[in-house]
C-alpha positions as CSV (number, residue, x, y, z in Angstrom):
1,X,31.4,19.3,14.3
2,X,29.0,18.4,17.0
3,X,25.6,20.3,17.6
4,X,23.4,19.7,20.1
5,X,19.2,19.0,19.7
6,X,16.1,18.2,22.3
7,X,12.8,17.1,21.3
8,X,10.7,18.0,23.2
9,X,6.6,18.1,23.2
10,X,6.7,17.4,19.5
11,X,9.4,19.6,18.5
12,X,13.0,19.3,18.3
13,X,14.8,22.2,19.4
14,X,18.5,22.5,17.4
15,X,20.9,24.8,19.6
16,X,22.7,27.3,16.8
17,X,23.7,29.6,19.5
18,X,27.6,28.6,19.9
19,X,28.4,28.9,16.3
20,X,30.1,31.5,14.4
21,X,27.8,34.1,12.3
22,X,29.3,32.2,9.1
23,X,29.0,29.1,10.7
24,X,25.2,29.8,11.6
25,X,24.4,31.3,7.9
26,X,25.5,28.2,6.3
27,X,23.7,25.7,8.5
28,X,20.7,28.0,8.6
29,X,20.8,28.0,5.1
30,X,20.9,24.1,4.7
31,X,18.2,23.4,7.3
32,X,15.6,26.3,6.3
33,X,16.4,25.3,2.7
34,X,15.9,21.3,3.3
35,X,13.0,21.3,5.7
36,X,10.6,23.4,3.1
37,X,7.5,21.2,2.9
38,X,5.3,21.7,-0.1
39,X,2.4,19.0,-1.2
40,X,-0.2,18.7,-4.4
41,X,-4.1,19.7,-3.3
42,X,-6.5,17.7,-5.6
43,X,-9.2,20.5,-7.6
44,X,-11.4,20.9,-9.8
45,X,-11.2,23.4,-12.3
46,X,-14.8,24.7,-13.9
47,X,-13.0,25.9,-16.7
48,X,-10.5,23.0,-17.9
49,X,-13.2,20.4,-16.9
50,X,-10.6,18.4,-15.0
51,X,-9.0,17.8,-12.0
52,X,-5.9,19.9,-11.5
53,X,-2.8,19.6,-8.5
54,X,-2.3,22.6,-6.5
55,X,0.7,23.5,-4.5
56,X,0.4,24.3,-1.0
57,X,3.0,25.1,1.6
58,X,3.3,24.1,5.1
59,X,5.7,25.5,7.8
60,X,7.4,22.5,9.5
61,X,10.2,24.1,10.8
62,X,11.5,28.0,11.3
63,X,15.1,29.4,13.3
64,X,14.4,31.8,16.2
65,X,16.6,34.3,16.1
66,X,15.7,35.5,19.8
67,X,16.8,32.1,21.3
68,X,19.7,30.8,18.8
69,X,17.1,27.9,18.3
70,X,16.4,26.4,15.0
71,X,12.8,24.7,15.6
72,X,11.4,21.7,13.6
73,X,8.6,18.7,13.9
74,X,9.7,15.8,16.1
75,X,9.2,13.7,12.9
76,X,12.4,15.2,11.4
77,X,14.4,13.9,13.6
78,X,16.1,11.2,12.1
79,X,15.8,13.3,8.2
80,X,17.8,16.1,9.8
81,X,20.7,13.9,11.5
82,X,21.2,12.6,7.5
83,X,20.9,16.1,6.1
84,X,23.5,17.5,8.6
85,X,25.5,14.8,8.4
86,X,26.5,15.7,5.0
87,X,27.9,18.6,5.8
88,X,29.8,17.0,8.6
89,X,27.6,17.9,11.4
90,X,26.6,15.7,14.1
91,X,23.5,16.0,15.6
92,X,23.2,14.5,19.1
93,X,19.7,15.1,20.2
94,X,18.2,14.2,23.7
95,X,15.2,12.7,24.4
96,X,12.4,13.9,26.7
97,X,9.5,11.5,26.5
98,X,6.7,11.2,29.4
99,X,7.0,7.4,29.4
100,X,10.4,6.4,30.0
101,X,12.4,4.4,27.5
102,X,13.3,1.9,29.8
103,X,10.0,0.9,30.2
104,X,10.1,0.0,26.4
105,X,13.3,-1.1,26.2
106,X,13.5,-4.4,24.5
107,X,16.5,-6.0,25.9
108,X,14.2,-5.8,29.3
109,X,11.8,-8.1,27.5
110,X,12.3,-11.7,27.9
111,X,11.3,-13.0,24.6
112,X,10.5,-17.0,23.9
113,X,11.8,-18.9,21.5
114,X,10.7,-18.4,18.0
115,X,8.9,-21.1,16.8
116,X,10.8,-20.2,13.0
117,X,14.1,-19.0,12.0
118,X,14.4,-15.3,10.9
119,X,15.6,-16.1,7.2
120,X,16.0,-13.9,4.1
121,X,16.3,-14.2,0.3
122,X,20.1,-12.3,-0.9
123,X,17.4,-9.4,-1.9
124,X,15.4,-9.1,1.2
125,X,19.0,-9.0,2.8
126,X,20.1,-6.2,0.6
127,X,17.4,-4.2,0.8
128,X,18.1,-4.1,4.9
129,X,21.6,-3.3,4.4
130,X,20.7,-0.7,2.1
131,X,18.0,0.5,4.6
132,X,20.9,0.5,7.1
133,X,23.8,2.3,5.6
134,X,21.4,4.9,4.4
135,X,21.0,6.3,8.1
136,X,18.3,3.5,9.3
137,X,15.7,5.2,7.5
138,X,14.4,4.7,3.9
139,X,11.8,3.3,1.6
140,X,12.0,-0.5,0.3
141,X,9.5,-1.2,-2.7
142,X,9.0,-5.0,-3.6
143,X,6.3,-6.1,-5.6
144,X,3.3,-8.1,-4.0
145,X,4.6,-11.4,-3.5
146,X,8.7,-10.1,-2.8
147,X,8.3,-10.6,1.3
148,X,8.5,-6.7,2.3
149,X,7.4,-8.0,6.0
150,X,10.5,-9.9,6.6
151,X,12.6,-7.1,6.0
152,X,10.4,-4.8,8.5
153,X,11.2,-8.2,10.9
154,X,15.0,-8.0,10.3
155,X,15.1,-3.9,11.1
156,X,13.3,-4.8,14.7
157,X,15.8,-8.0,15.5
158,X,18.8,-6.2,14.2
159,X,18.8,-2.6,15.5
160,X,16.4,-4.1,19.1
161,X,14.4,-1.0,19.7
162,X,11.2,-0.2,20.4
163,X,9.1,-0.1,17.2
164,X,5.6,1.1,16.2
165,X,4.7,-0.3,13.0
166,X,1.7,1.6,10.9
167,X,-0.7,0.0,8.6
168,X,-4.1,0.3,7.0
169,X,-6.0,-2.5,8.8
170,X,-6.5,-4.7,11.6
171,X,-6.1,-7.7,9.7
172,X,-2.5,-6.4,8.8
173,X,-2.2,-5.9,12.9
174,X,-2.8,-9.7,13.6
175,X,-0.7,-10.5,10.6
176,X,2.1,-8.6,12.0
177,X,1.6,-10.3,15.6
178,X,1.8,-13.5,13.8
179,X,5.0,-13.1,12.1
180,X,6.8,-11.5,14.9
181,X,5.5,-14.0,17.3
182,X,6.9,-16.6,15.3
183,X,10.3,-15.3,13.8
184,X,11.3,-12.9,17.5
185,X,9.1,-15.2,19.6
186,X,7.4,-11.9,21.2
187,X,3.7,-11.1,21.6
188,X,3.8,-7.6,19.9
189,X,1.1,-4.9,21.5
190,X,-2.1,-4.0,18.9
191,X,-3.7,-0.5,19.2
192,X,-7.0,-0.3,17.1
193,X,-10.5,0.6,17.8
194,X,-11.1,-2.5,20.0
195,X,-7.5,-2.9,21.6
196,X,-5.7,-0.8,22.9
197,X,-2.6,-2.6,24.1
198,X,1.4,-0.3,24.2
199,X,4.2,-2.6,23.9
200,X,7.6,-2.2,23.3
201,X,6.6,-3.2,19.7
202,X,3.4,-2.1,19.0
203,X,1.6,-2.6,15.4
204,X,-1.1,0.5,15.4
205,X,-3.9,1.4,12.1
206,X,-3.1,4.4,10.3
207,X,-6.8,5.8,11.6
208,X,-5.8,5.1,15.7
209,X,-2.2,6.8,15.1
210,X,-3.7,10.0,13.6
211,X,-6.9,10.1,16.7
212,X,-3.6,9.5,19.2
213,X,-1.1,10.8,17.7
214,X,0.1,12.6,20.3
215,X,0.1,9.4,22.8
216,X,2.2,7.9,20.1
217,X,4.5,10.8,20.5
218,X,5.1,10.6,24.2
219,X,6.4,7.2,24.1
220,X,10.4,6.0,23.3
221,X,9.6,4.6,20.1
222,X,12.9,4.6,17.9
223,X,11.7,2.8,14.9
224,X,8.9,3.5,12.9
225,X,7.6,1.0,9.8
226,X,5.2,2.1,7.8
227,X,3.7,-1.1,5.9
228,X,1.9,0.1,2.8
229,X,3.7,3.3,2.4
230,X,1.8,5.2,-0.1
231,X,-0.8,6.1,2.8
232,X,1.4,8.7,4.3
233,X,1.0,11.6,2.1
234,X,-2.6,11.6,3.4
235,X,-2.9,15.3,5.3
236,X,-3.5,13.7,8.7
237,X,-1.0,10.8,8.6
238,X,1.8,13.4,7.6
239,X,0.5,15.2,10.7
240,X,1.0,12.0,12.5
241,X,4.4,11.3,11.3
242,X,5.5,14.8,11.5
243,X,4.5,14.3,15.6
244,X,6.1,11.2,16.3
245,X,9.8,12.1,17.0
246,X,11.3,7.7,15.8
247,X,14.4,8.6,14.4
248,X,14.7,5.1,12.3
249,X,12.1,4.9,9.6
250,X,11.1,1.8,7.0
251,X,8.7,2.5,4.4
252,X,7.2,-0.6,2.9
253,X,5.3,-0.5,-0.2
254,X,4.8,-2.3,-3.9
255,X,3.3,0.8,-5.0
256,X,4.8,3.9,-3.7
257,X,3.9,6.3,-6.9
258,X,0.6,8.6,-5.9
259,X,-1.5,9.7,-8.3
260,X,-1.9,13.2,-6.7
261,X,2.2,13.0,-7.4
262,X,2.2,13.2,-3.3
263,X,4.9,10.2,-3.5
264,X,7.2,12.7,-2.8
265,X,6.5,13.1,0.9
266,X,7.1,9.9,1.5
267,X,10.6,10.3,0.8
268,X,10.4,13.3,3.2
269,X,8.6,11.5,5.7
270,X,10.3,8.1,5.7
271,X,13.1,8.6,3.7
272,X,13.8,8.0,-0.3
273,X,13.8,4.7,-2.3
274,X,16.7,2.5,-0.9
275,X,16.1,-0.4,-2.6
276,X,13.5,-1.4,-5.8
277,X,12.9,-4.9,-7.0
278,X,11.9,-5.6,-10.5
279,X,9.2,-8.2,-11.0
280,X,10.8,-10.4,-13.1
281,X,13.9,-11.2,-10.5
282,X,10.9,-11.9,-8.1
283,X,9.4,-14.3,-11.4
284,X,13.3,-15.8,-11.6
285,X,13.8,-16.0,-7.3
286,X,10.5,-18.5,-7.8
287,X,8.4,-16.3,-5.4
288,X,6.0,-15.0,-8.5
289,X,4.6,-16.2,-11.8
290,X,4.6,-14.0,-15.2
291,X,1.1,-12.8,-15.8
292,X,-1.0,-12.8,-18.9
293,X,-3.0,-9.4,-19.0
294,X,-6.4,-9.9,-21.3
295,X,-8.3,-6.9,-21.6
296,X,-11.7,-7.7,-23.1
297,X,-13.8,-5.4,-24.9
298,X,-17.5,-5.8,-24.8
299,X,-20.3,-4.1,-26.8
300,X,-22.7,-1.9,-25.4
301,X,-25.9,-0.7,-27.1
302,X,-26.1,2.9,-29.0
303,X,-28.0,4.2,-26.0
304,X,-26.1,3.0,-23.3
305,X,-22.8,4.8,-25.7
306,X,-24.6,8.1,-25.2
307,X,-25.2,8.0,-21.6
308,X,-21.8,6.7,-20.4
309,X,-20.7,10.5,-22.9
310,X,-22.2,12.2,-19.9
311,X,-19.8,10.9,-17.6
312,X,-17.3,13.0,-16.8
313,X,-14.2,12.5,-14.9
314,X,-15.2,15.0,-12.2
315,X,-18.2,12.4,-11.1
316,X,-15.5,9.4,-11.4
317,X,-13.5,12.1,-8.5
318,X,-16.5,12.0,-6.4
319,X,-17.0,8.1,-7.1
320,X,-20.4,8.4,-8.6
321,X,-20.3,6.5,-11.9
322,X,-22.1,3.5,-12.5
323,X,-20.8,1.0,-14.9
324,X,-23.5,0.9,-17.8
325,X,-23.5,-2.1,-20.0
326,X,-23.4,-4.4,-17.3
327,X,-25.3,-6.6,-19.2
328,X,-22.1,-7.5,-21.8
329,X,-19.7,-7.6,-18.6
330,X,-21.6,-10.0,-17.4
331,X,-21.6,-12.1,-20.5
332,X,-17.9,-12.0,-20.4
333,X,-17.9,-13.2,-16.3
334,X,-19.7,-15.9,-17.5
335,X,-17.6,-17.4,-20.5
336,X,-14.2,-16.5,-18.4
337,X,-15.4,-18.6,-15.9
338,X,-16.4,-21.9,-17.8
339,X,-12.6,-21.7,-19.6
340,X,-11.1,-21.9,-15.9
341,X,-13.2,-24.6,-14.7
342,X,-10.4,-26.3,-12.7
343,X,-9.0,-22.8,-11.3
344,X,-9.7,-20.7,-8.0
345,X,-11.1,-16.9,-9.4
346,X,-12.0,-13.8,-7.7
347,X,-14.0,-11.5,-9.2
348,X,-13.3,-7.5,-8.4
349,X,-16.4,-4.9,-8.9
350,X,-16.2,-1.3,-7.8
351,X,-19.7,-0.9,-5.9
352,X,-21.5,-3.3,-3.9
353,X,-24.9,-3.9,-6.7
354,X,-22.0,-4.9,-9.2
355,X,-21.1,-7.6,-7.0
356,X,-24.7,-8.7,-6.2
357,X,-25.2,-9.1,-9.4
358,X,-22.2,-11.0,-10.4
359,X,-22.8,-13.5,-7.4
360,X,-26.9,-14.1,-8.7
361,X,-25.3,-14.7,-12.0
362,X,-23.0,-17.2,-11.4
363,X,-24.9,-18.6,-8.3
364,X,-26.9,-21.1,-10.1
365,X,-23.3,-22.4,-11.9
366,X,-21.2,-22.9,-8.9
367,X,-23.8,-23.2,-6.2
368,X,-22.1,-24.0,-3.0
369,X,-18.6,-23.5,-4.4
370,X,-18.9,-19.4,-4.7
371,X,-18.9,-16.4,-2.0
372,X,-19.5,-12.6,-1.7
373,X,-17.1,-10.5,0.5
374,X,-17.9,-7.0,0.9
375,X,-17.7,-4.5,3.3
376,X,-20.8,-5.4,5.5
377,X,-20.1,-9.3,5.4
378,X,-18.6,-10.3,9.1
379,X,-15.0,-10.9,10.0
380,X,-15.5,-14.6,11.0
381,X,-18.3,-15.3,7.9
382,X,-14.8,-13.6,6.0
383,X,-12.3,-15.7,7.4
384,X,-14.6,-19.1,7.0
385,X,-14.9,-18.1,3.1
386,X,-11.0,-17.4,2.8
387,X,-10.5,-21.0,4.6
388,X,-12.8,-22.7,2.4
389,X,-11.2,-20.6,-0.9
390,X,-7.6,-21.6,0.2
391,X,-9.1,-25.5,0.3
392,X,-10.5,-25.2,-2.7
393,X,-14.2,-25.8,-1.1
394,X,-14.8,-22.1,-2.6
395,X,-13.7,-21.8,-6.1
396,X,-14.9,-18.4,-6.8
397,X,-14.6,-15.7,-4.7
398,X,-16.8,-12.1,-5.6
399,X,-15.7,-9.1,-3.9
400,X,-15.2,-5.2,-4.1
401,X,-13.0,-2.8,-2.9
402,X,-12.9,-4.0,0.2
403,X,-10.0,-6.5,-0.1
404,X,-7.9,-4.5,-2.5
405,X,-5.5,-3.9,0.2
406,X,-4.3,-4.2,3.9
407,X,-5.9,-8.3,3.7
408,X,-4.3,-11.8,3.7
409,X,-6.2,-13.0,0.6
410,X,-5.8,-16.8,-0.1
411,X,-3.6,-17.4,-3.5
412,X,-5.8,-17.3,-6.2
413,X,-5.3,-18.7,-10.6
414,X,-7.5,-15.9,-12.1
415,X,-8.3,-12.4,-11.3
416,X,-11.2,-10.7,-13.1
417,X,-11.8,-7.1,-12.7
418,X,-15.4,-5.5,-14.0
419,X,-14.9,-2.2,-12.7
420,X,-12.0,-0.1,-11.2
421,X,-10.5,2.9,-10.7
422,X,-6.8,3.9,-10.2
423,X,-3.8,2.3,-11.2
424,X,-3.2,1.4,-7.6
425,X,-5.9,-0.5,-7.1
426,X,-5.1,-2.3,-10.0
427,X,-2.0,-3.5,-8.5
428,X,-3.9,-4.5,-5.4
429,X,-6.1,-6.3,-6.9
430,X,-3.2,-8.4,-9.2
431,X,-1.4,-9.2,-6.6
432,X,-3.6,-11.8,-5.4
433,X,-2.9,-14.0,-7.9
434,X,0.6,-13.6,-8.8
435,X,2.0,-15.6,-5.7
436,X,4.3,-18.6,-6.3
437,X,2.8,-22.2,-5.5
438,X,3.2,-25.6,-6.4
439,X,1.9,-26.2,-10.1
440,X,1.2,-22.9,-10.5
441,X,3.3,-21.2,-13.5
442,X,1.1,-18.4,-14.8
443,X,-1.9,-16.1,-13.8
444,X,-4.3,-15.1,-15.7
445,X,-5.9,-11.1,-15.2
446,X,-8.9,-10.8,-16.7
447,X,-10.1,-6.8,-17.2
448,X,-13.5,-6.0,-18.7
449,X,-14.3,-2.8,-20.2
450,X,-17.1,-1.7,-22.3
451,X,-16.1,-0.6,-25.5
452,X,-16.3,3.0,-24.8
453,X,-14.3,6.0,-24.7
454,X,-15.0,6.4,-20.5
455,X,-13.9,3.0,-20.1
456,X,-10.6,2.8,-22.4
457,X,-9.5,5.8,-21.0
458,X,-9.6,3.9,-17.3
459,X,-8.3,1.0,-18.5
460,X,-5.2,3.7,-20.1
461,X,-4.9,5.1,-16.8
462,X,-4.4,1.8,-15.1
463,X,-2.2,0.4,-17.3
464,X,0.9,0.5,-15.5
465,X,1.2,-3.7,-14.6
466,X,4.5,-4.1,-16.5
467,X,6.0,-1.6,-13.9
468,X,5.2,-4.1,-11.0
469,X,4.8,-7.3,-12.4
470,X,6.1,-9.7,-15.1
471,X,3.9,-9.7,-17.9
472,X,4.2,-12.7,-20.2
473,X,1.5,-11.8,-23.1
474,X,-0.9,-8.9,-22.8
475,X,-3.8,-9.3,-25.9
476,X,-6.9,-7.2,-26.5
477,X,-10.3,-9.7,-26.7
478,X,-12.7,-8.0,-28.7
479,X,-16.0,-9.8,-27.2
480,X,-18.5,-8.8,-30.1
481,X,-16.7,-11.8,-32.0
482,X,-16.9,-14.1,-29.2
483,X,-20.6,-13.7,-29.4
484,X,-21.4,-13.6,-32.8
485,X,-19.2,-16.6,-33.3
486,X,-18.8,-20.5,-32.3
487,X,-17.8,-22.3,-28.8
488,X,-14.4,-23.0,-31.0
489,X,-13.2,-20.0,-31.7
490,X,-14.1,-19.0,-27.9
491,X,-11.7,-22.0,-26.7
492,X,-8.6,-20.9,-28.9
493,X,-8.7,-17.0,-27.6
494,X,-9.8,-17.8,-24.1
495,X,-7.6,-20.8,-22.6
């Protein structure tokens, strides 16, 4: 049975008024029932000393009994077209947009020849078909390394509509450019702070699509990719997604699980898991190598033991703990890095002074052949140091949190993480060394913790590698022996 939608100014209007009363209870039923939206407020609780998930409600969607209307975001669009089509309803909905979608229309584009052939792995391939068959919308998680970007490329050649493709950073917009440039032969549109360029593809930063959301809106975009998926649940990015009325969705992420159990709302949003790759086909497929996870344990003195007790985890919430017994960490930096001598590192901390300090440290070891990247260093000073680390003129790279996502890091042997916090970020931050290369079979990950109960129980928390990646060998160092022992014995548990 046929029933009849509009969108219009962020809304899509669903006519009811034809149908039979029975008719109209059961699909009244269906959509009030499907479109509740409820998502998990972070708080802390006084009492429990700890951070607890609160539900909260938000109306999306309501029927109007006065006009025979059911009402509900643009964004649902495409999510109630799959719900109604179980029932065997079709929903034909109408437009109404205040640029035309001719003007976007891509068969009106004349695009140049690609300088590469649009080619995927038998995986990629499946997760598009799977993408496709389930409606054209869905979520696709591939571990860092699996080529989710191809598979947002094949959606845009295949189905040839206008796209708008979200993601965390401007790098990630020239990335995008680059890639469809080269495998569509088109010069895609960027809309950030300094650009502000509509096209009938058009790669936007999740902060410009929530400030113009309603620009977005008002344009025939059919398909909407969100790269790095697990951003969505954020309050104004549902906001933004529940505006935009692209009926065709692609959620792209390694790491779709939210620690504020959010992940949810992606599925809503976008549309649920269609297709999940396990690291070690990615290991077999020769895109990744296995890992080998080494946490080492270093001492810290009695006193530094009784101020890291009055850490809690509310002041880890509001990001204001400081690492203490830096001083052992360091220690560690230094004898990880003299057993990799021939390998390219980069060193994660979680605040800026870490990172200073690491750099002084091994300055005087590696002199010219070290960098710092952080948040304040310049986006050509960055691009010269990732050029020089990919040459191997830079062999170790410090940084913080600033590269843990949404930037083309060069492939690197070693990753060594001082200080972190969720078990997304530790993903990130592993992913830059588990690419694929020539003579590269393994990577190491290095993560130092104090020997604490704060620290163990972060290192607990983030412990969730062998869900993305394949972990050859995963061994606990205890440092204290490294020191209080001879260069041998440091050789045979440190390769």
């Amino acid at each position: 049975m046929k029933i009849r939608g509009r969108v219009f100014k962020g809304w899509l209007h669903i006519d009811l008024s034809s149908l039979s009363p029975s008719e109209l209870s059961k699909i009244e039923s269906i959509l009030v029932k499907t479109t509740k939206l409820i998502y998990f407020k972070p708080r802390w609780d006084d009492i429990e000393n700890k951070v607890i998930l609160e539900p909260v409600e938000k109306t999306v969607a309501y029927y109007d009994s006065n006009k025979g209307f059911f009402k509900a975001r643009a964004g649902l669009t495409g999510y109630l077209r799959k719900i109604l089509g179980r029932y065997d309803y079709k929903l034909l909905v109408e437009f109404n947009y205040e640029c035309s979608p001719e003007k976007l229309s891509l068969e009106n584009i004349k695009c140049g020849e690609p300088e590469k052939k649009l080619w995927l792995f038998d995986f990629q391939y499946d997760a598009y078909r799977k993408w496709y068959i389930n409606s054209r919308t869905g979520t696709v998680a591939v571990p860092t390394g699996g080529g989710k970007t191809f598979i947002g490329l094949k959606a845009i050649y295949e189905l040839k509509k206008p796209s708008l493709i979200l993601v965390p950073t401007v790098e990630l917009i020239k990335q995008w450019q680059r890639f469809i440039r080269e495998y569509l032969g088109y010069e895609a549109g960027g809309f950030h702070a300094r650009e502000k360029e509509l096209k009938p593809i058009t790669i936007t930063t999740y902060n410009s699509v929530v400030k113009y959301k309603e620009l977005f809106a008002s344009y025939g975009f059919d398909i909407l990719i969100a790269d790095e998926v697990h951003h969505v649940p954020a309050r104004t990015l549902m906001e933004a997604c529940l505006t935009i009325p692209a009926p065709y969705r692609l959620g792209l992420s390694a790491t779709p699980r939210r620690s504020d159990r959010n992940e949810h709302l992606i599925y809503y949003l976008i549309g649920d898991v269609v297709y999940r790759a396990k690291p070690k086909f990615l290991v077999e497929q020769g895109l990744t190598v296995p890992i080998i996870h080494n946490v080492v344990v270093v001492p810290v003195e009695r006193r530094v033991k009784e101020e890291l007790k009055r850490i809690t985890e509310k002041s880890l919430s509001k990001g204001i703990v400081w690492t203490l017994g830096y001083r052992g960490k360091l220690s560690a930096v230094r004898y990880i890095v003299k057993k990799h001598k021939q390998d390219k590192i980069i060193i994660f901390t979680q605040y800026l002074d870490q990172a200073k300090r690491v750099y002084s440290l091994l300055y005087s070891m590696f002199r010219e052949e070290i960098c710092l990247i952080t948040s304040k260093t310049k986006p050509k000073e960055r691009e010269k140091f990732f050029k020089e680390f990919e040459s191997g003129k830079k062999r170790v790279l410090v940084t913080t949190t600033c590269l843990d996502e949404g930037i083309n890091v060069p492939d690197a042997d070693v990753c060594i993480i001082l200080s972190g916090l969720g078990e997304r970020q530790m993903v990130q931050r592993v992913g830059r060394v588990c690419r694929k290369r020539e003579g590269k079979d393994v990577a190491y990950v290095y993560e130092i913790i104090t020997d604490t109960p704060l620290e163990k129980s972060l290192s607990k928390r983030r412990d969730v590698l062998e869900d993305f990646f394949y972990i050859k060998k995963k061994r606990i160092i205890d440092f204290s022996k490294i020191l209080q022992t001879s260069e041998r014995y440091i050789r045979k548990i440190i390769p």
